[in-house]
Amino acid sequence: MKRLGILTSGGDCPGVNAVIRGAVLGGDVAHGYEFVGFRDGWRGVLEQDAIPLPRTGVRGISRLGGTILGTSRTNPLVGNGIEGVRACFRRNGLEGLIAIGGEGTLAAARELCAQGINVVGVPKTIDNDLGATDYTFGFDTAVQTATEAIDRLRTTGESHHRCMVAEVMGRNAGWIALHSGMASGAHAILIPEHPVSLDQVCSWVLSARDRGRAPLVVVAEAFAPEGHAAPYAPRGLDTFGRPRLGGIGLLLEGELQIRTGIETRATVLGHIQRGGEPTAFDRVLATRLGLAAVESAAAGRWGTMVSLRGTDIVNVGLEEALGELKVVPEARYQEAAVLFG
Amino acid sequence: MKRLGILTSGGDCPGVNAVIRGAVLGGDVAHGYEFVGFRDGWRGVLEQDAIPLPRTGVRGISRLGGTILGTSRTNPLVGNGIEGVRACFRRNGLEGLIAIGGEGTLAAARELCAQGINVVGVPKTIDNDLGATDYTFGFDTAVQTATEAIDRLRTTGESHHRCMVAEVMGRNAGWIALHSGMASGAHAILIPEHPVSLDQVCSWVLSARDRGRAPLVVVAEAFAPEGHAAPYAPRGLDTFGRPRLGGIGLLLEGELQIRTGIETRATVLGHIQRGGEPTAFDRVLATRLGLAAVESAAAGRWGTMVSLRGTDIVNVGLEEALGELKVVPEARYQEAAVLFG
Amino acid sequence: MKRLGILTSGGDCPGVNAVIRGAVLGGDVAHGYEFVGFRDGWRGVLEQDAIPLPRTGVRGISRLGGTILGTSRTNPLVGNGIEGVRACFRRNGLEGLIAIGGEGTLAAARELCAQGINVVGVPKTIDNDLGATDYTFGFDTAVQTATEAIDRLRTTGESHHRCMVAEVMGRNAGWIALHSGMASGAHAILIPEHPVSLDQVCSWVLSARDRGRAPLVVVAEAFAPEGHAAPYAPRGLDTFGRPRLGGIGLLLEGELQIRTGIETRATVLGHIQRGGEPTAFDRVLATRLGLAAVESAAAGRWGTMVSLRGTDIVNVGLEEALGELKVVPEARYQEAAVLFG
Amino acid sequence: MKRLGILTSGGDCPGVNAVIRGAVLGGDVAHGYEFVGFRDGWRGVLEQDAIPLPRTGVRGISRLGGTILGTSRTNPLVGNGIEGVRACFRRNGLEGLIAIGGEGTLAAARELCAQGINVVGVPKTIDNDLGATDYTFGFDTAVQTATEAIDRLRTTGESHHRCMVAEVMGRNAGWIALHSGMASGAHAILIPEHPVSLDQVCSWVLSARDRGRAPLVVVAEAFAPEGHAAPYAPRGLDTFGRPRLGGIGLLLEGELQIRTGIETRATVLGHIQRGGEPTAFDRVLATRLGLAAVESAAAGRWGTMVSLRGTDIVNVGLEEALGELKVVPEARYQEAAVLFG
């Protein structure tokens, strides 16, 4: 019996389970593969923490958020990791490994392939900032969840004649802000790719107010106003274990209120964007990526990842895929900015 | 033509528009009333900022969040307010006023009635902490929105073996935390009515972890751990206009992580709980309250508010209704706490 | 170890799993009960098809639609059923049984209790037509699902200037039609408790059209127009195994179009109303009913069912509960009808 | 002032209002266009039933289902239509027309352009069967709505061990069935592009049952089993104005039950798929198409339609776009079919 391993690594992302199901069913039906699931990403590989994944093990999971395999941020390239991966392949009789993860996981996969270990990658990030694929699964769900939340904020802004600020995810790229801002009719969308000054933001806010609207600002967590040295302290613990000052959303709450005189309220949407049930779009995309990953393995296309191009799922070399971060092109920002005015 | 005024005051709350529509249609069809809407609560009354509200003006609004009349926190009892209200009644030829608002609005309504001004109240708060009514409209929507968000947080907790903390609204009472925590299967629900120590919270968290679960904590914004002097600084601006340190959610993120060693993430659900489309439950309740408010006016039951008792809408004297805050009874907390263990 | 059995019987209803979880956790934590689940309702009791239900068996199920135990329409009173139930009690060492079901199940429970067999009932029907309880769990979800669907139909009606007809469930009572019709702003709500003529329906439809609206009609499946002998043939198979003519929704589609000249489209919402994830309201209600059922068992209150009264869960004798069907009172219909005009 | 006309034609489709808003804001801000909206599609053009569409007229509409302009199935090519369109252009001083519609509308646009009348098309169909574009807006919402409904049906199937059949829209192509079936984990997806016999369907159903699943069948309304002469009578009125026998969903309900012995229930999802609030995906796509349509007009690219290719919006000649219906390719069906087994 031919065997493949499968693991999920990095941050949570709606659709991971649909990838797993697609791979296991596709491998079973079309190729007679048997599957081994590793728990908590590369940790499970290195520590031989594996579970069998028969088709009954993936029943009904395509609509479930999270990952039935668990995840971690373990890096297999540290220390003796590569030897550990080899040992795991030997002990489990693996022909190859399907690695579902973000940039770090795919970079590890590339290195492992360079060392002769068979890996196929499935790109995974709600941020949609991986190159060589039109969209990553999880992104559509994040945008939908953010949009529904912003729709709710909007009515409160209008009732109180307030400016509402919604901080969405996006550590390196503003895709979630761009799409959820466009979908919710924001009067300003702020993304790291296109720094603008606080004066500019105030001008958009005042202009919306003057047209009788309750101003709505959607900001990516990584945005920093022009002229500010760095992104505002990301949330987390300071050296004393106390919560740090809030991020850009809360800063805007203060600054916009002071500068425009308009009562302003910020909401940090946070983790609700990366969990829960995937949209139908993401379930279909993720299922197709899982099916394609196992086809890639069966065809020996190691060192590639599966990727969406138009309506097709294709293979892209990991070298190409990891070339550079996919940020929002200026033209896409300008297209959206037409709607601010 | 008999005329009634209508206003909406205080914080945003899903269902306000359904109350307005219920009152206007009910008044028109059953009693031939004409309606005047005041903009932004008592401000519109004092400043004579009024719009006619014909039945065509309330078309299709019962499913819309927010309030078509706008809202504010203006208090009509300050300064010459009472004379201003009287002047507004005279100028608009009002028989009475339907005031949709929270505790402050209802207290003002009581005082105005004591001064001979005809007001009927409709209780409004997502916090569900007004007495003399089984539920307030808006509460069901807040709980549903919070529950959907917490469902999303849950899958991320499980994928990462993290403890997730969700901070929900509730300035004086823990109703939203109690219901959304019970609905989402929380391992700890923390409400101001029932202070517990951080040690107790850690014990629940560790116990859930030891049973193989990703611990889930739902906390009301007003909760303070036993032995702590005061609620953690509510979010807002400090005296320099800078955002303050986060509330109890972020504090728990830090404390639980340090004390239990379990990676912990907090999300402050914030304003998404008080805006947006009302649930069907709230649309029905709010419509019935609007219909009943106009019946109360027609019957001259001034000085009362409309209220849900079982499945009936009844009138309650404002005196009784404002007697005391409706907090979560200890028995309800203990009922929920059975599920923590 | 004290043991209780649990079964779920009759039609699907959102919230059943939350009842099961509430009972199992409550029984375990507060009373040290062990639980046996019977598969497919009374069939599992009679055929001794049982599974152990430890607390790990009910993890995370409160948000899942359906029932993990399965259901059937087996009647335990037929043939040697009562002896079979006794045998099952003996073999499994049961102190009593928690029966989650509709009218049939509760009637069986009453008879079994009369024969000395210990049963506590939990009323279950999306139709909300069981007496002695303010609401049954599942009803809120059915109304919410129907309302969301009708909101979608509405925009199509408005775009095309059509009359839209939505047929909702309700075999004996019009509760779902009443609430979803009120929530969605229907121009006519048709329920079996209040027969009206087709002429009256046409008059409401034309009146809405004349006010510039796209008429919206919400009809309960059991409604029959005045002067018609019987409810229109319920959907199903005829004696040749062919699908029968559609129900009242399709009849109205034809009749309204012919009589008013307005293009009309009917949609039969069907089974989407009785499946899927329960609303937060239903999860809370169902969890509380499950907790209360096990308290009732522990206190020996056999022959009762648990019931919602206002915000309290109480016990009601099955005799009283089964007295008569809870239909929509005329006053509630008239309250809603104010909004048609 | 340069002026453009805009109309919406054909069946309802979520996202139409977002197209209108995108066009009006984009035209106003970037090009100084003034807009005239025609009511009810080509009827408004021919009957000069026009309303001004200033930017205040499109406020907040991108999330609303339906079309603020209304729609109809009027064909402008009939009779003196072309002269009527010319007259309308003259009287309103139009530089060109943005026509948002399906195949019929785009074919009319092509003919009008051939006659020297300036039209830009925006393809619109929930069925996703228009060529020369990766997706049409409205499709994602239809798939999401169908998937949520099928998720609900599924739990009922599992509770009762029934086979559930969901009939979805798709008059010529099976796209909605393919995507919603894949997203919901169907055991059989039946589309007109790939006729299979009832025996094959029964075999899939029995196989699912034998693996312990409740069989789930998703069928496009236009599917006909192999060997059957024609699609089953589409729902509608017969020559006597009575509702016709149900469509393929109901036929399968009968046939599958008789042939497999498994209790089977069909639900015809119907119009809920084509109305209501668009998903974020559709709002973004529709907004971008609206912006691009006005750019196309400004650039004089008459006789084209705007279209999605990968992540880009491009122009495609109407000739090419109308070449042939975009049906589900066999490879996409086979990809999905792997999951049936």
JSON list of N, CA and C in Angstrom, two decimals, chain D residues 290-332:
[
{"chain": "D", "resi": 290, "resn": "GLY", "atom": "N", "xyz": [-18.84, 47.39, -12.08]},
{"chain": "D", "resi": 290, "resn": "GLY", "atom": "CA", "xyz": [-19.48, 48.69, -12.29]},
{"chain": "D", "resi": 290, "resn": "GLY", "atom": "C", "xyz": [-18.45, 49.78, -12.59]},
{"chain": "D", "resi": 291, "resn": "LEU", "atom": "N", "xyz": [-17.38, 49.76, -11.79]},
{"chain": "D", "resi": 291, "resn": "LEU", "atom": "CA", "xyz": [-16.30, 50.74, -12.04]},
{"chain": "D", "resi": 291, "resn": "LEU", "atom": "C", "xyz": [-15.71, 50.54, -13.43]},
{"chain": "D", "resi": 292, "resn": "ALA", "atom": "N", "xyz": [-15.51, 49.29, -13.81]},
{"chain": "D", "resi": 292, "resn": "ALA", "atom": "CA", "xyz": [-14.89, 49.00, -15.10]},
{"chain": "D", "resi": 292, "resn": "ALA", "atom": "C", "xyz": [-15.82, 49.35, -16.26]},
{"chain": "D", "resi": 293, "resn": "ALA", "atom": "N", "xyz": [-17.12, 49.18, -16.03]},
{"chain": "D", "resi": 293, "resn": "ALA", "atom": "CA", "xyz": [-18.07, 49.49, -17.10]},
{"chain": "D", "resi": 293, "resn": "ALA", "atom": "C", "xyz": [-18.00, 50.97, -17.46]},
{"chain": "D", "resi": 294, "resn": "VAL", "atom": "N", "xyz": [-17.90, 51.80, -16.44]},
{"chain": "D", "resi": 294, "resn": "VAL", "atom": "CA", "xyz": [-17.86, 53.23, -16.71]},
{"chain": "D", "resi": 294, "resn": "VAL", "atom": "C", "xyz": [-16.51, 53.63, -17.33]},
{"chain": "D", "resi": 295, "resn": "GLU", "atom": "N", "xyz": [-15.46, 52.93, -16.93]},
{"chain": "D", "resi": 295, "resn": "GLU", "atom": "CA", "xyz": [-14.16, 53.16, -17.59]},
{"chain": "D", "resi": 295, "resn": "GLU", "atom": "C", "xyz": [-14.24, 52.79, -19.07]},
{"chain": "D", "resi": 296, "resn": "SER", "atom": "N", "xyz": [-14.92, 51.68, -19.34]},
{"chain": "D", "resi": 296, "resn": "SER", "atom": "CA", "xyz": [-15.07, 51.23, -20.72]},
{"chain": "D", "resi": 296, "resn": "SER", "atom": "C", "xyz": [-15.84, 52.26, -21.53]},
{"chain": "D", "resi": 297, "resn": "ALA", "atom": "N", "xyz": [-16.89, 52.81, -20.92]},
{"chain": "D", "resi": 297, "resn": "ALA", "atom": "CA", "xyz": [-17.67, 53.83, -21.61]},
{"chain": "D", "resi": 297, "resn": "ALA", "atom": "C", "xyz": [-16.81, 55.06, -21.87]},
{"chain": "D", "resi": 298, "resn": "ALA", "atom": "N", "xyz": [-16.06, 55.47, -20.85]},
{"chain": "D", "resi": 298, "resn": "ALA", "atom": "CA", "xyz": [-15.22, 56.67, -21.00]},
{"chain": "D", "resi": 298, "resn": "ALA", "atom": "C", "xyz": [-14.18, 56.47, -22.09]},
{"chain": "D", "resi": 299, "resn": "ALA", "atom": "N", "xyz": [-13.74, 55.23, -22.26]},
{"chain": "D", "resi": 299, "resn": "ALA", "atom": "CA", "xyz": [-12.73, 54.93, -23.27]},
{"chain": "D", "resi": 299, "resn": "ALA", "atom": "C", "xyz": [-13.34, 54.57, -24.61]},
{"chain": "D", "resi": 300, "resn": "GLY", "atom": "N", "xyz": [-14.67, 54.62, -24.68]},
{"chain": "D", "resi": 300, "resn": "GLY", "atom": "CA", "xyz": [-15.34, 54.32, -25.94]},
{"chain": "D", "resi": 300, "resn": "GLY", "atom": "C", "xyz": [-15.28, 52.86, -26.37]},
{"chain": "D", "resi": 301, "resn": "ARG", "atom": "N", "xyz": [-15.14, 51.95, -25.38]},
{"chain": "D", "resi": 301, "resn": "ARG", "atom": "CA", "xyz": [-15.09, 50.53, -25.74]},
{"chain": "D", "resi": 301, "resn": "ARG", "atom": "C", "xyz": [-16.51, 49.96, -25.83]},
{"chain": "D", "resi": 302, "resn": "TRP", "atom": "N", "xyz": [-17.32, 50.57, -26.68]},
{"chain": "D", "resi": 302, "resn": "TRP", "atom": "CA", "xyz": [-18.69, 50.10, -26.88]},
{"chain": "D", "resi": 302, "resn": "TRP", "atom": "C", "xyz": [-18.66, 48.73, -27.54]},
{"chain": "D", "resi": 303, "resn": "GLY", "atom": "N", "xyz": [-19.71, 48.01, -27.32]},
{"chain": "D", "resi": 303, "resn": "GLY", "atom": "CA", "xyz": [-19.79, 46.68, -27.93]},
{"chain": "D", "resi": 303, "resn": "GLY", "atom": "C", "xyz": [-18.99, 45.62, -27.18]},
{"chain": "D", "resi": 304, "resn": "THR", "atom": "N", "xyz": [-18.53, 45.99, -26.02]},
{"chain": "D", "resi": 304, "resn": "THR", "atom": "CA", "xyz": [-17.84, 45.00, -25.19]},
{"chain": "D", "resi": 304, "resn": "THR", "atom": "C", "xyz": [-18.63, 44.78, -23.91]},
{"chain": "D", "resi": 305, "resn": "MET", "atom": "N", "xyz": [-18.23, 43.75, -23.20]},
{"chain": "D", "resi": 305, "resn": "MET", "atom": "CA", "xyz": [-18.72, 43.62, -21.83]},
{"chain": "D", "resi": 305, "resn": "MET", "atom": "C", "xyz": [-17.51, 43.54, -20.92]},
{"chain": "D", "resi": 306, "resn": "VAL", "atom": "N", "xyz": [-17.73, 43.84, -19.63]},
{"chain": "D", "resi": 306, "resn": "VAL", "atom": "CA", "xyz": [-16.66, 43.71, -18.65]},
{"chain": "D", "resi": 306, "resn": "VAL", "atom": "C", "xyz": [-16.70, 42.30, -18.09]},
{"chain": "D", "resi": 307, "resn": "SER", "atom": "N", "xyz": [-15.55, 41.80, -17.71]},
{"chain": "D", "resi": 307, "resn": "SER", "atom": "CA", "xyz": [-15.44, 40.37, -17.44]},
{"chain": "D", "resi": 307, "resn": "SER", "atom": "C", "xyz": [-14.31, 40.11, -16.46]},
{"chain": "D", "resi": 308, "resn": "LEU", "atom": "N", "xyz": [-14.47, 39.07, -15.65]},
{"chain": "D", "resi": 308, "resn": "LEU", "atom": "CA", "xyz": [-13.43, 38.68, -14.70]},
{"chain": "D", "resi": 308, "resn": "LEU", "atom": "C", "xyz": [-12.53, 37.63, -15.33]},
{"chain": "D", "resi": 309, "resn": "ARG", "atom": "N", "xyz": [-11.23, 37.89, -15.29]},
{"chain": "D", "resi": 309, "resn": "ARG", "atom": "CA", "xyz": [-10.24, 36.92, -15.76]},
{"chain": "D", "resi": 309, "resn": "ARG", "atom": "C", "xyz": [-9.18, 36.81, -14.68]},
{"chain": "D", "resi": 310, "resn": "GLY", "atom": "N", "xyz": [-9.14, 35.71, -14.00]},
{"chain": "D", "resi": 310, "resn": "GLY", "atom": "CA", "xyz": [-8.23, 35.59, -12.86]},
{"chain": "D", "resi": 310, "resn": "GLY", "atom": "C", "xyz": [-8.65, 36.62, -11.83]},
{"chain": "D", "resi": 311, "resn": "THR", "atom": "N", "xyz": [-7.76, 37.56, -11.53]},
{"chain": "D", "resi": 311, "resn": "THR", "atom": "CA", "xyz": [-8.14, 38.62, -10.59]},
{"chain": "D", "resi": 311, "resn": "THR", "atom": "C", "xyz": [-8.34, 39.96, -11.30]},
{"chain": "D", "resi": 312, "resn": "ASP", "atom": "N", "xyz": [-8.28, 39.95, -12.61]},
{"chain": "D", "resi": 312, "resn": "ASP", "atom": "CA", "xyz": [-8.40, 41.19, -13.38]},
{"chain": "D", "resi": 312, "resn": "ASP", "atom": "C", "xyz": [-9.79, 41.35, -13.99]},
{"chain": "D", "resi": 313, "resn": "ILE", "atom": "N", "xyz": [-10.19, 42.61, -14.11]},
{"chain": "D", "resi": 313, "resn": "ILE", "atom": "CA", "xyz": [-11.40, 42.91, -14.87]},
{"chain": "D", "resi": 313, "resn": "ILE", "atom": "C", "xyz": [-10.94, 43.38, -16.25]},
{"chain": "D", "resi": 314, "resn": "VAL", "atom": "N", "xyz": [-11.44, 42.73, -17.28]},
{"chain": "D", "resi": 314, "resn": "VAL", "atom": "CA", "xyz": [-11.02, 43.04, -18.64]},
{"chain": "D", "resi": 314, "resn": "VAL", "atom": "C", "xyz": [-12.26, 43.30, -19.51]},
{"chain": "D", "resi": 315, "resn": "ASN", "atom": "N", "xyz": [-12.01, 43.76, -20.73]},
{"chain": "D", "resi": 315, "resn": "ASN", "atom": "CA", "xyz": [-13.10, 43.91, -21.69]},
{"chain": "D", "resi": 315, "resn": "ASN", "atom": "C", "xyz": [-13.07, 42.76, -22.69]},
{"chain": "D", "resi": 316, "resn": "VAL", "atom": "N", "xyz": [-14.24, 42.28, -23.03]},
{"chain": "D", "resi": 316, "resn": "VAL", "atom": "CA", "xyz": [-14.36, 41.21, -24.01]},
{"chain": "D", "resi": 316, "resn": "VAL", "atom": "C", "xyz": [-15.42, 41.65, -25.02]},
{"chain": "D", "resi": 317, "resn": "GLY", "atom": "N", "xyz": [-15.14, 41.44, -26.29]},
{"chain": "D", "resi": 317, "resn": "GLY", "atom": "CA", "xyz": [-16.13, 41.77, -27.31]},
{"chain": "D", "resi": 317, "resn": "GLY", "atom": "C", "xyz": [-17.39, 40.94, -27.11]},
{"chain": "D", "resi": 318, "resn": "LEU", "atom": "N", "xyz": [-18.55, 41.56, -27.29]},
{"chain": "D", "resi": 318, "resn": "LEU", "atom": "CA", "xyz": [-19.80, 40.83, -27.07]},
{"chain": "D", "resi": 318, "resn": "LEU", "atom": "C", "xyz": [-19.92, 39.64, -28.01]},
{"chain": "D", "resi": 319, "resn": "GLU", "atom": "N", "xyz": [-19.35, 39.81, -29.20]},
{"chain": "D", "resi": 319, "resn": "GLU", "atom": "CA", "xyz": [-19.36, 38.70, -30.16]},
{"chain": "D", "resi": 319, "resn": "GLU", "atom": "C", "xyz": [-18.75, 37.45, -29.53]},
{"chain": "D", "resi": 320, "resn": "GLU", "atom": "N", "xyz": [-17.55, 37.66, -28.98]},
{"chain": "D", "resi": 320, "resn": "GLU", "atom": "CA", "xyz": [-16.85, 36.53, -28.37]},
{"chain": "D", "resi": 320, "resn": "GLU", "atom": "C", "xyz": [-17.62, 36.01, -27.16]},
{"chain": "D", "resi": 321, "resn": "ALA", "atom": "N", "xyz": [-18.10, 36.95, -26.35]},
{"chain": "D", "resi": 321, "resn": "ALA", "atom": "CA", "xyz": [-18.74, 36.57, -25.10]},
{"chain": "D", "resi": 321, "resn": "ALA", "atom": "C", "xyz": [-19.97, 35.72, -25.33]},
{"chain": "D", "resi": 322, "resn": "LEU", "atom": "N", "xyz": [-20.66, 35.99, -26.42]},
{"chain": "D", "resi": 322, "resn": "LEU", "atom": "CA", "xyz": [-21.93, 35.30, -26.66]},
{"chain": "D", "resi": 322, "resn": "LEU", "atom": "C", "xyz": [-21.75, 34.06, -27.51]},
{"chain": "D", "resi": 323, "resn": "GLY", "atom": "N", "xyz": [-20.49, 33.73, -27.79]},
{"chain": "D", "resi": 323, "resn": "GLY", "atom": "CA", "xyz": [-20.20, 32.59, -28.65]},
{"chain": "D", "resi": 323, "resn": "GLY", "atom": "C", "xyz": [-20.90, 31.33, -28.22]},
{"chain": "D", "resi": 324, "resn": "GLU", "atom": "N", "xyz": [-20.68, 30.94, -27.00]},
{"chain": "D", "resi": 324, "resn": "GLU", "atom": "CA", "xyz": [-21.42, 29.77, -26.54]},
{"chain": "D", "resi": 324, "resn": "GLU", "atom": "C", "xyz": [-21.59, 29.79, -25.03]},
{"chain": "D", "resi": 325, "resn": "LEU", "atom": "N", "xyz": [-22.59, 29.07, -24.63]},
{"chain": "D", "resi": 325, "resn": "LEU", "atom": "CA", "xyz": [-22.89, 28.89, -23.22]},
{"chain": "D", "resi": 325, "resn": "LEU", "atom": "C", "xyz": [-21.69, 28.27, -22.52]},
{"chain": "D", "resi": 326, "resn": "LYS", "atom": "N", "xyz": [-21.39, 28.76, -21.33]},
{"chain": "D", "resi": 326, "resn": "LYS", "atom": "CA", "xyz": [-20.31, 28.15, -20.55]},
{"chain": "D", "resi": 326, "resn": "LYS", "atom": "C", "xyz": [-20.87, 27.04, -19.67]},
{"chain": "D", "resi": 327, "resn": "VAL", "atom": "N", "xyz": [-20.69, 25.80, -20.11]},
{"chain": "D", "resi": 327, "resn": "VAL", "atom": "CA", "xyz": [-21.19, 24.68, -19.30]},
{"chain": "D", "resi": 327, "resn": "VAL", "atom": "C", "xyz": [-20.06, 24.10, -18.46]},
{"chain": "D", "resi": 328, "resn": "VAL", "atom": "N", "xyz": [-20.42, 23.21, -17.56]},
{"chain": "D", "resi": 328, "resn": "VAL", "atom": "CA", "xyz": [-19.41, 22.57, -16.70]},
{"chain": "D", "resi": 328, "resn": "VAL", "atom": "C", "xyz": [-18.57, 21.62, -17.56]},
{"chain": "D", "resi": 329, "resn": "PRO", "atom": "N", "xyz": [-17.27, 21.82, -17.62]},
{"chain": "D", "resi": 329, "resn": "PRO", "atom": "CA", "xyz": [-16.43, 20.90, -18.40]},
{"chain": "D", "resi": 329, "resn": "PRO", "atom": "C", "xyz": [-16.41, 19.52, -17.75]},
{"chain": "D", "resi": 330, "resn": "GLU", "atom": "N", "xyz": [-16.24, 18.53, -18.57]},
{"chain": "D", "resi": 330, "resn": "GLU", "atom": "CA", "xyz": [-16.22, 17.15, -18.07]},
{"chain": "D", "resi": 330, "resn": "GLU", "atom": "C", "xyz": [-15.16, 16.96, -16.97]},
{"chain": "D", "resi": 331, "resn": "ALA", "atom": "N", "xyz": [-14.03, 17.63, -17.12]},
{"chain": "D", "resi": 331, "resn": "ALA", "atom": "CA", "xyz": [-12.97, 17.45, -16.13]},
{"chain": "D", "resi": 331, "resn": "ALA", "atom": "C", "xyz": [-13.40, 17.96, -14.75]},
{"chain": "D", "resi": 332, "resn": "ARG", "atom": "N", "xyz": [-14.16, 19.04, -14.74]},
{"chain": "D", "resi": 332, "resn": "ARG", "atom": "CA", "xyz": [-14.64, 19.55, -13.46]},
{"chain": "D", "resi": 332, "resn": "ARG", "atom": "C", "xyz": [-15.64, 18.58, -12.84]}
]
